[in-house]
């Protein structure tokens, strides 16, 4: 399984643009390429994708965590670039979207082979749970429902190995103890505290980061 951060508040590689928002590409065996969230600005998303040699027309599935503009802002541009994309939106999604295939998510489910969603938590946001050789990787947007609740929801699918994405104001750090990989991105308010506490298993996030598990 390979995960590439495409859009983040920070950039890890020259040529990539940093901007407030989040998006990452997930490539797993026997599945279509999945784009999780689309950042805030379509032109920045497409620029970073080009720099990372990701072709929008190769993406099979787009999953949106929640309606906020820093996660769904680039969606129209992706859909212009790839009209066949399948969309998985949280039930509460409020934007007007027309595409061939939209699934609104409320309950936990398997989206694709080895790719699961926690379902919509807190009435607003879903997180992805990706099966890897090392265990489950949780991929979050903003974590508005709370990282603890998201980890609990993911644990119903098996043993959680790691988490990547925005952690928002999360500070119940004990909840991260059992994890082997922690990658706080985007809106994580206590990023430096988390990096300090878990330096042995914390990864620096940023556009261009590639995780292979
Ligand atoms: Zn948000
Ligand atoms: Zn956000």
Short mmCIF file of C-alpha atoms and ligand atoms in Angstrom, two decimals:
data_model
loop_
_atom_site.label_atom_id
_atom_site.label_comp_id
_atom_site.label_asym_id
_atom_site.label_seq_id
_atom_site.Cartn_x
_atom_site.Cartn_y
_atom_site.Cartn_z
CA UNK A 1 0.00 0.00 0.00
CA UNK A 2 1.33 3.39 -0.96
CA UNK A 3 -0.01 6.71 0.30
CA UNK A 4 1.13 10.02 -1.18
CA UNK A 5 0.23 13.32 0.49
CA UNK A 6 -0.82 15.63 -2.34
CA UNK A 7 -2.08 18.67 -0.43
CA UNK A 8 -1.13 19.88 3.01
CA UNK A 9 -0.40 23.03 5.03
CA UNK A 10 3.27 22.12 4.61
CA UNK A 11 5.25 20.93 1.57
CA UNK A 12 8.06 18.36 1.71
CA UNK A 13 9.35 18.62 -1.85
CA UNK A 14 10.50 21.54 -3.97
CA UNK A 15 7.96 22.48 -6.64
CA UNK A 16 4.98 21.53 -4.48
CA UNK A 17 2.68 24.23 -3.13
CA UNK A 18 1.74 24.27 0.56
CA UNK A 19 -1.76 25.46 1.35
CA UNK A 20 -4.31 25.05 4.16
CA UNK A 21 -6.14 21.82 3.34
CA UNK A 22 -5.59 18.11 2.89
CA UNK A 23 -5.58 15.49 0.15
CA UNK A 24 -3.78 12.20 -0.35
CA UNK A 25 -3.67 9.42 -2.94
CA UNK A 26 -3.97 5.80 -1.86
CA UNK A 27 -2.68 3.02 -4.10
CA UNK A 28 -3.29 -0.48 -2.82
CA UNK A 29 -3.01 -3.87 -4.43
CA UNK A 30 -6.03 -4.94 -6.50
CA UNK A 31 -7.84 -1.64 -6.01
CA UNK A 32 -8.40 1.45 -8.08
CA UNK A 33 -6.46 4.57 -7.15
CA UNK A 34 -8.29 6.45 -4.44
CA UNK A 35 -8.06 10.18 -3.81
CA UNK A 36 -9.01 11.04 -0.23
CA UNK A 37 -10.10 14.70 0.00
CA UNK A 38 -9.23 17.33 -2.57
CA UNK A 39 -7.65 20.26 -0.68
CA UNK A 40 -9.03 23.80 -0.87
CA UNK A 41 -8.07 25.04 -4.34
CA UNK A 42 -8.39 22.92 -7.47
CA UNK A 43 -5.52 24.57 -9.32
CA UNK A 44 -3.11 23.88 -6.44
CA UNK A 45 -4.32 20.27 -6.20
CA UNK A 46 -3.81 19.72 -9.94
CA UNK A 47 -0.42 21.45 -9.83
CA UNK A 48 0.80 19.22 -6.99
CA UNK A 49 -0.58 16.12 -8.71
CA UNK A 50 1.31 17.03 -11.87
CA UNK A 51 4.55 17.54 -9.91
CA UNK A 52 4.01 14.14 -8.27
CA UNK A 53 3.25 12.55 -11.67
CA UNK A 54 -0.27 11.61 -10.65
CA UNK A 55 -2.65 11.63 -13.59
CA UNK A 56 -6.23 12.66 -12.59
CA UNK A 57 -7.66 10.30 -15.18
CA UNK A 58 -6.04 7.32 -13.39
CA UNK A 59 -8.10 7.97 -10.25
CA UNK A 60 -11.04 5.58 -9.89
CA UNK A 61 -12.52 6.73 -6.60
CA UNK A 62 -12.71 10.00 -4.70
CA UNK A 63 -13.64 9.92 -1.02
CA UNK A 64 -14.51 13.17 0.74
CA UNK A 65 -14.16 13.25 4.52
CA UNK A 66 -16.49 16.19 5.13
CA UNK A 67 -17.97 19.26 3.45
CA UNK A 68 -15.48 21.89 4.61
CA UNK A 69 -13.86 23.87 1.82
CA UNK A 70 -10.30 22.86 2.74
CA UNK A 71 -11.21 19.21 1.92
CA UNK A 72 -13.86 19.47 -0.78
CA UNK A 73 -12.66 22.66 -2.52
CA UNK A 74 -10.81 20.87 -5.33
CA UNK A 75 -13.61 18.37 -6.04
CA UNK A 76 -15.17 20.15 -9.04
CA UNK A 77 -11.76 20.45 -10.72
CA UNK A 78 -11.00 16.76 -10.25
CA UNK A 79 -14.39 15.86 -11.66
CA UNK A 80 -13.77 18.11 -14.65
CA UNK A 81 -10.45 16.33 -15.22
CA UNK A 82 -12.01 12.86 -14.74
CA UNK A 83 -15.70 12.45 -15.48
CA UNK A 84 -15.80 8.74 -14.62
CA UNK A 85 -14.70 9.03 -11.03
CA UNK A 86 -16.83 7.29 -8.38
CA UNK A 87 -17.65 9.51 -5.40
CA UNK A 88 -18.07 8.53 -1.75
CA UNK A 89 -19.44 11.40 0.29
CA UNK A 90 -20.58 11.60 3.91
CA UNK A 91 -24.37 11.58 4.22
CA UNK A 92 -24.30 15.19 5.47
CA UNK A 93 -22.42 16.51 2.41
CA UNK A 94 -24.08 19.75 1.36
CA UNK A 95 -22.51 20.59 -2.01
CA UNK A 96 -24.36 20.01 -5.30
CA UNK A 97 -22.55 17.36 -7.29
CA UNK A 98 -23.51 15.58 -10.47
CA UNK A 99 -21.58 12.52 -11.50
CA UNK A 100 -22.35 9.00 -12.68
CA UNK A 101 -21.88 7.29 -9.36
CA UNK A 102 -22.27 8.81 -5.90
CA UNK A 103 -22.54 6.84 -2.70
CA UNK A 104 -23.56 8.70 0.46
CA UNK A 105 -22.04 7.13 3.55
CA UNK A 106 -23.68 6.91 6.94
CA UNK A 107 -22.70 3.49 8.29
CA UNK A 108 -19.25 1.81 8.40
CA UNK A 109 -18.67 -0.18 5.22
CA UNK A 110 -16.10 -1.55 2.81
CA UNK A 111 -15.73 0.85 -0.11
CA UNK A 112 -13.40 -1.34 -2.06
CA UNK A 113 -11.31 -4.41 -1.42
CA UNK A 114 -9.40 -3.64 1.83
CA UNK A 115 -10.53 0.00 1.93
CA UNK A 116 -13.08 0.76 4.64
CA UNK A 117 -14.87 3.82 5.96
CA UNK A 118 -15.65 4.48 9.63
CA UNK A 119 -19.03 5.76 8.46
CA UNK A 120 -20.12 9.28 9.20
CA UNK A 121 -19.16 10.16 12.77
CA UNK A 122 -20.44 13.15 14.71
CA UNK A 123 -22.98 13.71 11.96
CA UNK A 124 -20.35 15.22 9.68
CA UNK A 125 -17.16 13.33 8.86
CA UNK A 126 -15.91 9.94 7.68
CA UNK A 127 -12.35 8.60 7.89
CA UNK A 128 -10.78 5.88 5.77
CA UNK A 129 -9.34 2.67 7.18
CA UNK A 130 -6.86 0.99 4.88
CA UNK A 131 -5.76 -2.60 5.25
CA UNK A 132 -1.96 -2.86 5.02
CA UNK A 133 0.54 -5.68 5.58
CA UNK A 134 1.29 -4.16 9.01
CA UNK A 135 -2.28 -3.57 10.18
CA UNK A 136 -4.88 -0.88 9.65
CA UNK A 137 -3.93 2.64 8.65
CA UNK A 138 -6.48 5.30 9.57
CA UNK A 139 -6.62 8.31 7.23
CA UNK A 140 -8.41 11.37 8.61
CA UNK A 141 -9.49 14.70 7.16
CA UNK A 142 -9.91 17.17 10.03
CA UNK A 143 -10.93 14.72 12.81
CA UNK A 144 -13.84 16.92 13.90
CA UNK A 145 -15.53 13.87 15.56
CA UNK A 146 -12.37 13.44 17.69
CA UNK A 147 -9.32 11.27 17.02
CA UNK A 148 -10.27 8.99 19.94
CA UNK A 149 -13.72 8.29 18.49
CA UNK A 150 -12.25 7.73 15.03
CA UNK A 151 -9.67 5.25 16.38
CA UNK A 152 -12.40 3.42 18.31
CA UNK A 153 -14.53 3.18 15.17
CA UNK A 154 -11.56 1.91 13.14
CA UNK A 155 -10.65 -0.68 15.78
CA UNK A 156 -13.90 -2.49 15.01
CA UNK A 157 -12.24 -3.58 11.75
CA UNK A 158 -9.07 -4.93 13.41
CA UNK A 159 -5.78 -3.82 14.91
CA UNK A 160 -4.89 -0.22 14.10
CA UNK A 161 -1.24 0.21 13.10
CA UNK A 162 -1.13 3.92 12.43
CA UNK A 163 -2.89 7.18 11.71
CA UNK A 164 -2.27 10.00 9.22
CA UNK A 165 -4.21 13.21 8.60
CA UNK A 166 -5.51 16.26 10.42
CA UNK A 167 -5.96 15.73 14.18
CA UNK A 168 -7.59 19.11 14.87
CA UNK A 169 -7.54 20.03 18.62
CA UNK A 170 -6.93 16.46 19.78
CA UNK A 171 -4.86 16.32 22.97
CA UNK A 172 -5.81 13.07 24.71
CA UNK A 173 -2.37 11.81 23.71
CA UNK A 174 -2.62 8.48 25.61
CA UNK A 175 -4.98 7.35 22.88
CA UNK A 176 -1.99 7.25 20.49
CA UNK A 177 0.13 4.98 22.74
CA UNK A 178 -0.83 1.67 21.09
CA UNK A 179 -0.01 2.96 17.59
CA UNK A 180 3.24 2.27 15.73
CA UNK A 181 2.95 5.13 13.22
CA UNK A 182 1.67 8.64 13.87
CA UNK A 183 1.62 11.31 11.19
CA UNK A 184 -0.13 14.52 12.23
CA UNK A 185 -0.91 16.75 9.24
CA UNK A 186 -2.93 19.75 8.17
CA UNK A 187 -4.98 21.27 11.05
CA UNK A 188 -3.28 19.42 13.94
CA UNK A 189 -3.16 22.02 16.70
CA UNK A 190 -0.72 20.13 18.96
CA UNK A 191 1.64 18.93 16.22
CA UNK A 192 4.85 19.83 18.03
CA UNK A 193 3.70 18.24 21.29
CA UNK A 194 2.76 15.02 19.45
CA UNK A 195 6.09 14.99 17.60
CA UNK A 196 7.95 15.44 20.88
CA UNK A 197 5.98 12.76 22.76
CA UNK A 198 6.15 10.16 20.00
CA UNK A 199 9.43 11.02 18.26
CA UNK A 200 10.26 7.33 17.78
CA UNK A 201 7.21 6.74 15.55
CA UNK A 202 6.11 10.19 14.39
CA UNK A 203 6.46 11.18 10.75
CA UNK A 204 6.69 14.75 9.44
CA UNK A 205 3.70 15.37 7.19
CA UNK A 206 3.67 17.57 4.10
CA UNK A 207 2.75 17.48 0.44
CA UNK A 208 5.08 15.00 -1.25
CA UNK A 209 5.35 12.62 1.72
CA UNK A 210 5.14 9.01 0.56
CA UNK A 211 4.23 6.22 2.99
CA UNK A 212 4.70 2.62 1.94
CA UNK A 213 3.27 -0.06 4.22
ZN1 LIG B 1 -13.10 20.70 8.71
ZN1 LIG B 2 -9.48 20.77 7.47
#
